[in-house]
PDB file of C-alpha atoms and ligand atoms in Angstrom:
ATOM      1  CA  MET W   1       0.000   0.000   0.000  1.00 41.00           C
ATOM      2  CA  ASN W   2       1.254   3.470  -0.827  1.00 44.00           C
ATOM      3  CA  THR W   3       1.201   5.363   2.449  1.00 43.00           C
ATOM      4  CA  ALA W   4       2.563   8.615   0.992  1.00 53.00           C
ATOM      5  CA  LYS W   5       0.321  11.523   1.973  1.00 66.00           C
ATOM      6  CA  VAL W   6      -1.435  13.324  -0.837  1.00 83.00           C
ATOM      7  CA  LEU W   7       0.032  16.791  -1.050  1.00 93.00           C
ATOM      8  CA  ARG W   8      -2.739  19.288  -0.442  1.00 93.00           C
ATOM      9  CA  LYS W   9      -1.212  22.353   1.202  1.00 97.00           C
ATOM     10  CA  ALA W  10      -0.079  25.435  -0.661  1.00 97.00           C
ATOM     11  CA  VAL W  11       1.650  28.482   0.775  1.00 98.00           C
ATOM     12  CA  ILE W  12       1.359  31.760  -1.125  1.00 97.00           C
ATOM     13  CA  PRO W  13       3.782  34.456   0.077  1.00 96.00           C
ATOM     14  CA  ALA W  14       2.275  37.850  -0.689  1.00 94.00           C
ATOM     15  CA  ALA W  15       3.802  40.106   1.947  1.00 92.00           C
ATOM     16  CA  GLY W  16       6.529  41.783  -0.129  1.00 89.00           C
ATOM     17  CA  LEU W  17       6.690  45.554  -0.445  1.00 88.00           C
ATOM     18  CA  GLY W  18       6.328  45.639  -4.232  1.00 88.00           C
ATOM     19  CA  THR W  19       8.730  48.567  -4.626  1.00 91.00           C
ATOM     20  CA  ARG W  20       9.182  47.924  -8.363  1.00 92.00           C
ATOM     21  CA  PHE W  21       5.553  48.860  -8.913  1.00 92.00           C
ATOM     22  CA  LEU W  22       5.391  52.048  -6.851  1.00 93.00           C
ATOM     23  CA  PRO W  23       3.381  54.222  -6.629  1.00 93.00           C
ATOM     24  CA  ALA W  24       0.621  51.759  -7.669  1.00 90.00           C
ATOM     25  CA  THR W  25       1.535  49.554  -4.716  1.00 89.00           C
ATOM     26  CA  LYS W  26       1.737  52.275  -2.090  1.00 89.00           C
ATOM     27  CA  ALA W  27      -1.624  51.384  -0.547  1.00 88.00           C
ATOM     28  CA  MET W  28      -2.508  48.272  -2.542  1.00 89.00           C
ATOM     29  CA  PRO W  29      -0.721  44.927  -2.750  1.00 91.00           C
ATOM     30  CA  LYS W  30       0.899  44.228  -6.120  1.00 91.00           C
ATOM     31  CA  GLU W  31      -0.839  40.839  -6.087  1.00 93.00           C
ATOM     32  CA  MET W  32      -4.156  42.714  -6.505  1.00 93.00           C
ATOM     33  CA  LEU W  33      -3.134  44.359  -9.800  1.00 94.00           C
ATOM     34  CA  PRO W  34      -5.678  43.277 -12.426  1.00 96.00           C
ATOM     35  CA  VAL W  35      -4.515  40.910 -15.154  1.00 96.00           C
ATOM     36  CA  VAL W  36      -7.281  41.448 -17.737  1.00 95.00           C
ATOM     37  CA  ASP W  37     -10.226  41.211 -15.321  1.00 92.00           C
ATOM     38  CA  LYS W  38      -8.950  39.266 -12.310  1.00 94.00           C
ATOM     39  CA  PRO W  39      -6.302  40.177  -9.748  1.00 95.00           C
ATOM     40  CA  ALA W  40      -3.010  38.357 -10.311  1.00 95.00           C
ATOM     41  CA  ILE W  41      -3.384  36.487  -7.019  1.00 95.00           C
ATOM     42  CA  GLN W  42      -6.614  34.819  -8.203  1.00 95.00           C
ATOM     43  CA  TYR W  43      -4.754  33.129 -11.064  1.00 96.00           C
ATOM     44  CA  VAL W  44      -2.237  31.821  -8.533  1.00 96.00           C
ATOM     45  CA  VAL W  45      -4.932  30.462  -6.205  1.00 95.00           C
ATOM     46  CA  GLU W  46      -6.744  28.897  -9.185  1.00 94.00           C
ATOM     47  CA  GLU W  47      -3.523  27.214 -10.298  1.00 96.00           C
ATOM     48  CA  ALA W  48      -3.125  25.637  -6.842  1.00 95.00           C
ATOM     49  CA  VAL W  49      -6.740  24.509  -6.637  1.00 94.00           C
ATOM     50  CA  LYS W  50      -6.577  22.990 -10.155  1.00 93.00           C
ATOM     51  CA  VAL W  51      -3.968  20.470  -8.964  1.00 94.00           C
ATOM     52  CA  GLY W  52      -5.832  19.615  -5.770  1.00 93.00           C
ATOM     53  CA  LEU W  53      -4.128  22.017  -3.353  1.00 94.00           C
ATOM     54  CA  THR W  54      -7.267  23.078  -1.551  1.00 89.00           C
ATOM     55  CA  ASP W  55      -5.676  24.054   1.768  1.00 95.00           C
ATOM     56  CA  ILE W  56      -4.103  27.426   1.076  1.00 96.00           C
ATOM     57  CA  LEU W  57      -2.155  29.615   3.454  1.00 97.00           C
ATOM     58  CA  MET W  58      -1.515  33.149   2.299  1.00 96.00           C
ATOM     59  CA  VAL W  59       1.310  35.055   3.963  1.00 96.00           C
ATOM     60  CA  THR W  60       0.240  38.698   4.017  1.00 93.00           C
ATOM     61  CA  GLY W  61       1.406  41.922   5.600  1.00 86.00           C
ATOM     62  CA  ARG W  62       0.727  45.644   5.848  1.00 73.00           C
ATOM     63  CA  SER W  63      -1.710  47.077   3.255  1.00 70.00           C
ATOM     64  CA  LYS W  64      -2.726  43.560   2.324  1.00 73.00           C
ATOM     65  CA  ARG W  65      -6.307  43.571   3.588  1.00 84.00           C
ATOM     66  CA  ALA W  66      -7.612  43.782   0.030  1.00 90.00           C
ATOM     67  CA  LEU W  67      -6.310  40.255  -0.494  1.00 91.00           C
ATOM     68  CA  GLU W  68      -8.472  38.854   2.277  1.00 89.00           C
ATOM     69  CA  ASP W  69     -11.458  40.907   1.155  1.00 90.00           C
ATOM     70  CA  HIS W  70     -11.120  39.626  -2.402  1.00 91.00           C
ATOM     71  CA  PHE W  71     -11.544  35.995  -1.370  1.00 89.00           C
ATOM     72  CA  ASP W  72     -14.358  36.788   1.068  1.00 81.00           C
ATOM     73  CA  ARG W  73     -18.057  37.130   0.295  1.00 83.00           C
ATOM     74  CA  VAL W  74     -19.706  40.534  -0.193  1.00 82.00           C
ATOM     75  CA  PRO W  75     -23.378  39.821   0.538  1.00 84.00           C
ATOM     76  CA  SER W  76     -24.582  43.347  -0.350  1.00 87.00           C
ATOM     77  CA  LEU W  77     -22.903  43.181  -3.780  1.00 86.00           C
ATOM     78  CA  GLU W  78     -24.269  39.688  -4.361  1.00 85.00           C
ATOM     79  CA  SER W  79     -27.853  40.757  -3.572  1.00 87.00           C
ATOM     80  CA  THR W  80     -27.557  43.867  -5.778  1.00 87.00           C
ATOM     81  CA  LEU W  81     -26.412  41.754  -8.723  1.00 86.00           C
ATOM     82  CA  GLU W  82     -29.101  39.161  -7.953  1.00 87.00           C
ATOM     83  CA  ALA W  83     -31.809  41.854  -7.918  1.00 89.00           C
ATOM     84  CA  LYS W  84     -30.554  43.140 -11.283  1.00 89.00           C
ATOM     85  CA  GLY W  85     -30.535  39.596 -12.689  1.00 90.00           C
ATOM     86  CA  ASP W  86     -26.849  39.968 -13.621  1.00 89.00           C
ATOM     87  CA  THR W  87     -25.996  36.286 -13.267  1.00 88.00           C
ATOM     88  CA  LYS W  88     -22.729  36.562 -15.202  1.00 86.00           C
ATOM     89  CA  LYS W  89     -21.176  39.111 -12.854  1.00 83.00           C
ATOM     90  CA  LEU W  90     -22.628  37.309  -9.840  1.00 85.00           C
ATOM     91  CA  ALA W  91     -20.883  34.100 -10.934  1.00 85.00           C
ATOM     92  CA  ALA W  92     -17.656  36.034 -11.549  1.00 84.00           C
ATOM     93  CA  ILE W  93     -17.528  37.446  -8.017  1.00 82.00           C
ATOM     94  CA  GLN W  94     -18.557  34.154  -6.430  1.00 84.00           C
ATOM     95  CA  GLU W  95     -15.775  32.322  -8.275  1.00 81.00           C
ATOM     96  CA  ALA W  96     -13.167  33.901  -6.002  1.00 79.00           C
ATOM     97  CA  THR W  97     -14.982  32.917  -2.809  1.00 80.00           C
ATOM     98  CA  ASN W  98     -15.539  29.303  -3.758  1.00 80.00           C
ATOM     99  CA  LEU W  99     -11.917  28.461  -4.485  1.00 79.00           C
ATOM    100  CA  GLY W 100     -10.893  26.537  -1.420  1.00 77.00           C
ATOM    101  CA  ASP W 101      -9.999  26.832   2.176  1.00 83.00           C
ATOM    102  CA  ILE W 102      -7.875  30.007   2.424  1.00 92.00           C
ATOM    103  CA  HIS W 103      -6.065  30.802   5.667  1.00 94.00           C
ATOM    104  CA  TYR W 104      -3.967  33.868   6.438  1.00 95.00           C
ATOM    105  CA  VAL W 105      -0.904  34.558   8.492  1.00 95.00           C
ATOM    106  CA  ARG W 106       0.857  37.905   8.670  1.00 93.00           C
ATOM    107  CA  GLN W 107       4.562  38.308   8.229  1.00 93.00           C
ATOM    108  CA  GLY W 108       4.849  41.513  10.242  1.00 88.00           C
ATOM    109  CA  ASP W 109       8.184  42.678   8.993  1.00 88.00           C
ATOM    110  CA  PRO W 110       8.889  41.518   5.404  1.00 88.00           C
ATOM    111  CA  LYS W 111      12.298  40.021   6.163  1.00 92.00           C
ATOM    112  CA  GLY W 112      12.552  37.995   2.981  1.00 94.00           C
ATOM    113  CA  LEU W 113      10.954  35.094   1.156  1.00 95.00           C
ATOM    114  CA  GLY W 114      12.602  32.523   3.441  1.00 96.00           C
ATOM    115  CA  HIS W 115      11.175  34.329   6.464  1.00 96.00           C
ATOM    116  CA  ALA W 116       7.709  34.368   4.817  1.00 97.00           C
ATOM    117  CA  VAL W 117       7.876  30.596   4.205  1.00 97.00           C
ATOM    118  CA  LEU W 118       8.935  30.028   7.816  1.00 97.00           C
ATOM    119  CA  ARG W 119       5.737  31.780   8.955  1.00 96.00           C
ATOM    120  CA  ALA W 120       3.884  28.794   7.438  1.00 97.00           C
ATOM    121  CA  ARG W 121       5.596  26.227   9.641  1.00 97.00           C
ATOM    122  CA  GLN W 122       2.813  25.750  12.157  1.00 97.00           C
ATOM    123  CA  HIS W 123       0.097  25.507   9.522  1.00 97.00           C
ATOM    124  CA  VAL W 124       2.007  23.124   7.270  1.00 97.00           C
ATOM    125  CA  GLY W 125       3.382  20.809   9.952  1.00 95.00           C
ATOM    126  CA  ASP W 126       5.410  17.792   8.934  1.00 95.00           C
ATOM    127  CA  GLU W 127       4.374  17.228   5.335  1.00 96.00           C
ATOM    128  CA  PRO W 128       5.563  18.331   1.902  1.00 97.00           C
ATOM    129  CA  PHE W 129       3.899  21.496   0.619  1.00 98.00           C
ATOM    130  CA  ALA W 130       3.855  23.739  -2.423  1.00 98.00           C
ATOM    131  CA  VAL W 131       4.934  27.396  -2.482  1.00 98.00           C
ATOM    132  CA  LEU W 132       3.531  29.652  -5.197  1.00 98.00           C
ATOM    133  CA  LEU W 133       4.759  33.235  -5.304  1.00 97.00           C
ATOM    134  CA  GLY W 134       1.797  35.582  -5.394  1.00 90.00           C
ATOM    135  CA  ASP W 135       3.227  37.778  -8.140  1.00 90.00           C
ATOM    136  CA  ASP W 136       4.474  34.989 -10.426  1.00 94.00           C
ATOM    137  CA  LEU W 137       1.973  33.852 -13.006  1.00 95.00           C
ATOM    138  CA  ILE W 138       2.001  30.591 -14.929  1.00 95.00           C
ATOM    139  CA  ASP W 139      -0.250  30.786 -17.982  1.00 92.00           C
ATOM    140  CA  PRO W 140      -3.392  28.807 -17.038  1.00 90.00           C
ATOM    141  CA  ARG W 141      -3.116  26.939 -20.366  1.00 90.00           C
ATOM    142  CA  ASP W 142       0.281  25.489 -19.399  1.00 95.00           C
ATOM    143  CA  GLU W 143       1.110  22.836 -16.820  1.00 95.00           C
ATOM    144  CA  LEU W 144       3.909  22.807 -14.248  1.00 97.00           C
ATOM    145  CA  LEU W 145       2.842  22.182 -10.662  1.00 97.00           C
ATOM    146  CA  SER W 146       1.451  18.661 -11.078  1.00 96.00           C
ATOM    147  CA  THR W 147       4.804  17.497 -12.544  1.00 97.00           C
ATOM    148  CA  MET W 148       6.645  19.108  -9.619  1.00 98.00           C
ATOM    149  CA  ILE W 149       4.375  17.332  -7.120  1.00 97.00           C
ATOM    150  CA  GLU W 150       5.074  13.983  -8.844  1.00 97.00           C
ATOM    151  CA  VAL W 151       8.826  14.618  -8.775  1.00 97.00           C
ATOM    152  CA  GLN W 152       8.690  15.472  -5.058  1.00 97.00           C
ATOM    153  CA  ALA W 153       6.846  12.227  -4.301  1.00 96.00           C
ATOM    154  CA  LYS W 154       9.352  10.255  -6.357  1.00 96.00           C
ATOM    155  CA  THR W 155      12.537  11.819  -4.988  1.00 95.00           C
ATOM    156  CA  GLY W 156      11.484  12.636  -1.409  1.00 95.00           C
ATOM    157  CA  GLY W 157      13.448  15.903  -1.604  1.00 96.00           C
ATOM    158  CA  SER W 158      12.488  19.439  -2.595  1.00 97.00           C
ATOM    159  CA  VAL W 159      11.660  20.560  -6.119  1.00 98.00           C
ATOM    160  CA  ILE W 160      12.174  23.922  -7.796  1.00 98.00           C
ATOM    161  CA  ALA W 161      10.961  25.248 -11.148  1.00 98.00           C
ATOM    162  CA  LEU W 162      13.479  26.486 -13.703  1.00 98.00           C
ATOM    163  CA  ILE W 163      13.232  28.367 -16.970  1.00 97.00           C
ATOM    164  CA  GLU W 164      15.860  28.908 -19.648  1.00 96.00           C
ATOM    165  CA  VAL W 165      16.733  32.583 -20.012  1.00 95.00           C
ATOM    166  CA  GLU W 166      19.075  34.507 -22.280  1.00 94.00           C
ATOM    167  CA  PRO W 167      22.556  34.355 -20.690  1.00 92.00           C
ATOM    168  CA  SER W 168      22.530  38.161 -20.449  1.00 92.00           C
ATOM    169  CA  GLN W 169      19.367  37.978 -18.272  1.00 92.00           C
ATOM    170  CA  ILE W 170      20.579  35.449 -15.692  1.00 95.00           C
ATOM    171  CA  SER W 171      21.955  38.089 -13.326  1.00 93.00           C
ATOM    172  CA  ALA W 172      18.350  39.032 -12.489  1.00 90.00           C
ATOM    173  CA  TYR W 173      17.556  35.547 -11.135  1.00 92.00           C
ATOM    174  CA  GLY W 174      18.662  32.745  -8.870  1.00 92.00           C
ATOM    175  CA  CYS W 175      20.653  30.382 -11.080  1.00 94.00           C
ATOM    176  CA  ALA W 176      20.925  26.578 -10.832  1.00 96.00           C
ATOM    177  CA  ASP W 177      23.978  24.397 -11.428  1.00 96.00           C
ATOM    178  CA  ILE W 178      22.387  21.102 -12.494  1.00 95.00           C
ATOM    179  CA  SER W 179      23.135  17.540 -13.628  1.00 95.00           C
ATOM    180  CA  GLU W 180      20.858  15.699 -16.036  1.00 94.00           C
ATOM    181  CA  ILE W 181      19.407  12.396 -14.778  1.00 94.00           C
ATOM    182  CA  ASP W 182      19.202   9.701 -17.458  1.00 92.00           C
ATOM    183  CA  GLY W 183      15.673   8.947 -18.592  1.00 92.00           C
ATOM    184  CA  GLU W 184      14.018  11.419 -16.185  1.00 92.00           C
ATOM    185  CA  ASN W 185      11.988  14.559 -16.831  1.00 92.00           C
ATOM    186  CA  TYR W 186      13.758  16.371 -13.984  1.00 97.00           C
ATOM    187  CA  VAL W 187      17.316  17.342 -13.104  1.00 97.00           C
ATOM    188  CA  ARG W 188      19.422  17.238  -9.953  1.00 97.00           C
ATOM    189  CA  VAL W 189      20.292  20.657  -8.545  1.00 97.00           C
ATOM    190  CA  ASN W 190      23.904  20.687  -7.340  1.00 96.00           C
ATOM    191  CA  LYS W 191      24.124  24.312  -6.377  1.00 94.00           C
ATOM    192  CA  LEU W 192      22.167  27.550  -6.434  1.00 93.00           C
ATOM    193  CA  VAL W 193      23.745  30.926  -7.041  1.00 89.00           C
ATOM    194  CA  GLU W 194      21.765  34.092  -6.382  1.00 86.00           C
ATOM    195  CA  LYS W 195      21.918  36.681  -9.188  1.00 88.00           C
ATOM    196  CA  PRO W 196      25.328  35.724 -10.655  1.00 89.00           C
ATOM    197  CA  ASP W 197      27.222  37.903 -13.130  1.00 89.00           C
ATOM    198  CA  ALA W 198      26.603  36.601 -16.667  1.00 85.00           C
ATOM    199  CA  GLY W 199      30.226  35.433 -16.981  1.00 89.00           C
ATOM    200  CA  GLU W 200      30.126  33.460 -13.742  1.00 90.00           C
ATOM    201  CA  ALA W 201      26.710  31.805 -14.039  1.00 93.00           C
ATOM    202  CA  PRO W 202      26.865  27.979 -13.973  1.00 93.00           C
ATOM    203  CA  SER W 203      23.953  27.750 -16.476  1.00 95.00           C
ATOM    204  CA  ASN W 204      21.190  29.771 -18.084  1.00 94.00           C
ATOM    205  CA  LEU W 205      18.571  28.060 -15.871  1.00 97.00           C
ATOM    206  CA  ALA W 206      16.732  30.566 -13.697  1.00 96.00           C
ATOM    207  CA  VAL W 207      14.664  29.818 -10.602  1.00 97.00           C
ATOM    208  CA  ILE W 208      11.016  30.930 -10.825  1.00 97.00           C
ATOM    209  CA  GLY W 209       8.300  31.185  -8.192  1.00 97.00           C
ATOM    210  CA  ARG W 210       7.060  27.620  -7.818  1.00 98.00           C
ATOM    211  CA  TYR W 211       8.455  25.210  -5.232  1.00 98.00           C
ATOM    212  CA  VAL W 212       7.380  21.872  -3.789  1.00 98.00           C
ATOM    213  CA  LEU W 213       9.270  21.566  -0.524  1.00 98.00           C
ATOM    214  CA  HIS W 214      10.061  18.878   1.992  1.00 97.00           C
ATOM    215  CA  PRO W 215       9.291  20.109   5.544  1.00 97.00           C
ATOM    216  CA  ALA W 216      13.013  19.692   6.360  1.00 96.00           C
ATOM    217  CA  VAL W 217      13.283  23.193   4.869  1.00 97.00           C
ATOM    218  CA  PHE W 218      11.797  24.666   8.067  1.00 97.00           C
ATOM    219  CA  ASP W 219      14.666  23.515  10.316  1.00 96.00           C
ATOM    220  CA  VAL W 220      17.133  24.814   7.743  1.00 96.00           C
ATOM    221  CA  LEU W 221      15.333  28.176   7.513  1.00 97.00           C
ATOM    222  CA  GLU W 222      15.421  28.545  11.308  1.00 96.00           C
ATOM    223  CA  GLU W 223      19.222  28.350  11.054  1.00 95.00           C
ATOM    224  CA  THR W 224      19.604  30.476   7.918  1.00 93.00           C
ATOM    225  CA  GLU W 225      21.256  33.822   8.596  1.00 91.00           C
ATOM    226  CA  PRO W 226      20.008  36.907   6.735  1.00 89.00           C
ATOM    227  CA  GLY W 227      21.764  37.067   3.380  1.00 85.00           C
ATOM    228  CA  ARG W 228      21.471  39.400   0.392  1.00 80.00           C
ATOM    229  CA  GLY W 229      19.533  42.580   1.251  1.00 83.00           C
ATOM    230  CA  ASP W 230      19.703  41.531   4.928  1.00 89.00           C
ATOM    231  CA  GLU W 231      16.752  39.209   4.203  1.00 91.00           C
ATOM    232  CA  ILE W 232      16.334  35.506   4.981  1.00 94.00           C
ATOM    233  CA  GLN W 233      16.597  34.024   1.515  1.00 92.00           C
ATOM    234  CA  LEU W 234      14.757  30.842   0.527  1.00 95.00           C
ATOM    235  CA  THR W 235      17.522  30.273  -2.032  1.00 93.00           C
ATOM    236  CA  ASP W 236      20.105  30.053   0.781  1.00 93.00           C
ATOM    237  CA  ALA W 237      18.049  27.386   2.580  1.00 95.00           C
ATOM    238  CA  LEU W 238      17.615  25.454  -0.687  1.00 96.00           C
ATOM    239  CA  GLN W 239      21.353  25.666  -1.238  1.00 95.00           C
ATOM    240  CA  THR W 240      21.861  23.975   2.171  1.00 95.00           C
ATOM    241  CA  LEU W 241      19.325  21.272   1.223  1.00 96.00           C
ATOM    242  CA  ALA W 242      21.041  20.745  -2.153  1.00 95.00           C
ATOM    243  CA  ALA W 243      24.499  20.447  -0.609  1.00 93.00           C
ATOM    244  CA  GLY W 244      23.657  18.138   2.297  1.00 88.00           C
ATOM    245  CA  ASP W 245      22.179  14.703   2.660  1.00 87.00           C
ATOM    246  CA  GLY W 246      19.789  13.033   5.054  1.00 88.00           C
ATOM    247  CA  GLU W 247      16.027  12.833   5.423  1.00 90.00           C
ATOM    248  CA  GLY W 248      14.370  15.442   3.200  1.00 90.00           C
ATOM    249  CA  TYR W 249      17.617  16.703   1.679  1.00 93.00           C
ATOM    250  CA  GLY W 250      18.293  16.845  -2.067  1.00 95.00           C
ATOM    251  CA  VAL W 251      16.921  19.443  -4.496  1.00 97.00           C
ATOM    252  CA  TYR W 252      15.584  18.660  -7.960  1.00 98.00           C
ATOM    253  CA  GLY W 253      14.499  20.897 -10.804  1.00 98.00           C
ATOM    254  CA  VAL W 254      11.705  20.764 -13.364  1.00 98.00           C
ATOM    255  CA  VAL W 255      12.454  22.834 -16.461  1.00 97.00           C
ATOM    256  CA  PHE W 256       9.318  24.716 -17.485  1.00 97.00           C
ATOM    257  CA  ARG W 257       8.922  25.564 -21.166  1.00 96.00           C
ATOM    258  CA  GLY W 258       5.530  27.256 -21.019  1.00 95.00           C
ATOM    259  CA  ARG W 259       4.486  30.861 -20.520  1.00 94.00           C
ATOM    260  CA  ARG W 260       5.339  32.608 -17.252  1.00 95.00           C
ATOM    261  CA  TYR W 261       5.000  36.239 -16.219  1.00 92.00           C
ATOM    262  CA  ASP W 262       6.454  38.153 -13.294  1.00 91.00           C
ATOM    263  CA  THR W 263       3.578  40.502 -12.527  1.00 92.00           C
ATOM    264  CA  GLY W 264       5.755  42.372 -10.013  1.00 90.00           C
ATOM    265  CA  ASP W 265       7.811  43.698 -12.934  1.00 91.00           C
ATOM    266  CA  LYS W 266       6.145  46.425 -15.002  1.00 94.00           C
ATOM    267  CA  LEU W 267       7.125  45.215 -18.484  1.00 94.00           C
ATOM    268  CA  SER W 268       6.436  41.554 -17.760  1.00 93.00           C
ATOM    269  CA  TYR W 269       3.094  42.572 -16.219  1.00 95.00           C
ATOM    270  CA  LEU W 270       2.066  44.425 -19.385  1.00 96.00           C
ATOM    271  CA  LYS W 271       3.049  41.409 -21.508  1.00 94.00           C
ATOM    272  CA  ALA W 272       0.939  39.132 -19.289  1.00 94.00           C
ATOM    273  CA  VAL W 273      -2.100  41.372 -19.680  1.00 96.00           C
ATOM    274  CA  MET W 274      -1.746  41.489 -23.481  1.00 96.00           C
ATOM    275  CA  THR W 275      -1.014  37.781 -23.895  1.00 94.00           C
ATOM    276  CA  LEU W 276      -4.047  36.748 -21.870  1.00 94.00           C
ATOM    277  CA  ALA W 277      -6.312  39.499 -23.212  1.00 96.00           C
ATOM    278  CA  VAL W 278      -5.904  38.596 -26.903  1.00 96.00           C
ATOM    279  CA  ASP W 279      -7.350  35.172 -26.092  1.00 94.00           C
ATOM    280  CA  SER W 280     -10.017  36.336 -23.678  1.00 93.00           C
ATOM    281  CA  GLU W 281     -13.580  35.454 -24.614  1.00 91.00           C
ATOM    282  CA  ASP W 282     -15.087  38.911 -24.289  1.00 91.00           C
ATOM    283  CA  LEU W 283     -12.137  41.158 -25.252  1.00 95.00           C
ATOM    284  CA  GLY W 284     -10.003  39.017 -27.560  1.00 96.00           C
ATOM    285  CA  ALA W 285     -11.727  39.722 -30.886  1.00 97.00           C
ATOM    286  CA  ASP W 286     -11.877  43.508 -30.401  1.00 97.00           C
ATOM    287  CA  LEU W 287      -8.307  43.698 -29.116  1.00 97.00           C
ATOM    288  CA  ARG W 288      -6.967  41.635 -32.038  1.00 97.00           C
ATOM    289  CA  ALA W 289      -8.818  43.894 -34.479  1.00 97.00           C
ATOM    290  CA  TRP W 290      -7.314  47.022 -32.879  1.00 97.00           C
ATOM    291  CA  LEU W 291      -3.748  45.804 -32.401  1.00 96.00           C
ATOM    292  CA  PRO W 292      -2.393  45.726 -35.992  1.00 95.00           C
ATOM    293  CA  GLY W 293      -3.361  49.373 -36.534  1.00 94.00           C
ATOM    294  CA  PHE W 294      -1.781  50.367 -33.248  1.00 94.00           C
ATOM    295  CA  VAL W 295       1.444  48.491 -33.995  1.00 93.00           C
ATOM    296  CA  GLY W 296       1.482  49.983 -37.500  1.00 93.00           C
ATOM    297  CA  SER W 297       1.173  53.492 -36.033  1.00 93.00           C
ATOM    298  CA  LEU W 298       4.360  52.900 -34.006  1.00 92.00           C
ATOM    299  CA  LYS W 299       6.410  52.573 -37.178  1.00 79.00           C
ATOM    300  CA  ASP W 300       5.559  56.095 -38.402  1.00 64.00           C
TER     301      ASP W 300
HETATM  302  P1  LIG Q 401       9.982  39.975  -4.511  1.00 52.80           P
HETATM  303  O1  LIG Q 401      11.365  39.527  -4.623  1.00 52.80           O
HETATM  304  O2  LIG Q 401       9.262  40.289  -5.775  1.00 52.80           O
HETATM  305  O3  LIG Q 401       9.973  41.213  -3.498  1.00 52.80           O
HETATM  306  O4  LIG Q 401       9.173  38.866  -3.720  1.00 52.80           O
HETATM  307  P2  LIG Q 401       8.918  42.352  -3.234  1.00 52.80           P
HETATM  308  O5  LIG Q 401       9.370  43.093  -2.043  1.00 52.80           O
HETATM  309  O6  LIG Q 401       7.524  41.795  -3.134  1.00 52.80           O
HETATM  310  O7  LIG Q 401       8.927  43.254  -4.554  1.00 52.80           O
HETATM  311  P3  LIG Q 401       9.929  44.424  -5.026  1.00 52.80           P
HETATM  312  O8  LIG Q 401      11.172  43.738  -5.490  1.00 52.80           O
HETATM  313  O9  LIG Q 401      10.116  45.333  -3.845  1.00 52.80           O
HETATM  314  O10 LIG Q 401       9.190  45.089  -6.143  1.00 52.80           O
HETATM  315  C1  LIG Q 401       8.764  37.648  -4.310  1.00 52.80           C
HETATM  316  C2  LIG Q 401       7.533  37.120  -3.602  1.00 52.80           C
HETATM  317  O11 LIG Q 401       7.807  36.895  -2.224  1.00 52.80           O
HETATM  318  C3  LIG Q 401       6.923  37.632  -1.410  1.00 52.80           C
HETATM  319  C4  LIG Q 401       6.385  38.744  -2.303  1.00 52.80           C
HETATM  320  O12 LIG Q 401       5.104  39.170  -1.873  1.00 52.80           O
HETATM  321  C5  LIG Q 401       6.355  38.065  -3.655  1.00 52.80           C
HETATM  322  O13 LIG Q 401       5.173  37.300  -3.829  1.00 52.80           O
HETATM  323  N1  LIG Q 401       7.667  38.147  -0.238  1.00 52.80           N
HETATM  324  C6  LIG Q 401       8.886  38.742  -0.399  1.00 52.80           C
HETATM  325  C7  LIG Q 401       7.131  37.996   1.016  1.00 52.80           C
HETATM  326  O14 LIG Q 401       6.012  37.448   1.179  1.00 52.80           O
HETATM  327  N2  LIG Q 401       7.827  38.465   2.094  1.00 52.80           N
HETATM  328  C8  LIG Q 401       9.041  39.070   1.964  1.00 52.80           C
HETATM  329  O15 LIG Q 401       9.625  39.458   2.991  1.00 52.80           O
HETATM  330  C9  LIG Q 401       9.580  39.202   0.675  1.00 52.80           C
END
């Protein structure tokens, strides 16, 4: 009998300051920025729920109340829409409230992604769990997380998601030194280097915001000293897990070849909106009709 527990917990860190998107994020979390007609965070929660992660813990902080409000019911709005007979909009607002069991914990001081993940320790307990960064969007038409969950179950370690980037871009990311594993759809991660200079990067494989972690990461995070930016870095804890051995050690990577957008970065955010909008049911046709003329006007 397979006694392995089904992975069902997801942690969504959304307590960062969002300085790259100021002033829009002065009083509003960047995770609430609309991507076509839904806040970015809703895509992330939907991605988790789609692969069966129905127990969600969101790590929030100052100015983040809008996040909790978004996933809560608004009875007065529901009855207004009901009275008007606007069933489409009613369904749209109810979609966000019916997504799963969402819990919240506050980070207090945003002392880094590793610190945010550590805030989930009590809720997660002693089982593997997924981490989805609240500002990192995987195109809903592409698949990543279910493969990562399978790889975690198979290896018993922790799993990170990697994308290939132009060598000149690698200095903006965490970078993985990897070894291929014969016949497998995942790689072994030997070492992680945070934001290396292009000439010193061990590969062009960049770490993106999806992780499936063994709970051994919590003990390591407790011992991890603040690193770059005086923050407790998740990458540093993963580096310890990659370098050591023992129960829950070992880090593996799944290389993602689909579409991914960093909605905390202005340009990448705009690309996400356009890419999803041209295929949206209600806006796609009109936007596609307008775009060629607009692009043509740029050449003049
Ligand atoms: P970022 O590296 O994008 O940092 O965090 P940031 O502070 O949010 O944004 P900028 O760079 O100032 O614009 C990646 C993810 O980790 C979360 C963020 O909310 C985001 O989802 N995070 C980061 C936390 O939850 N807590 C932290 O202390 C730092």
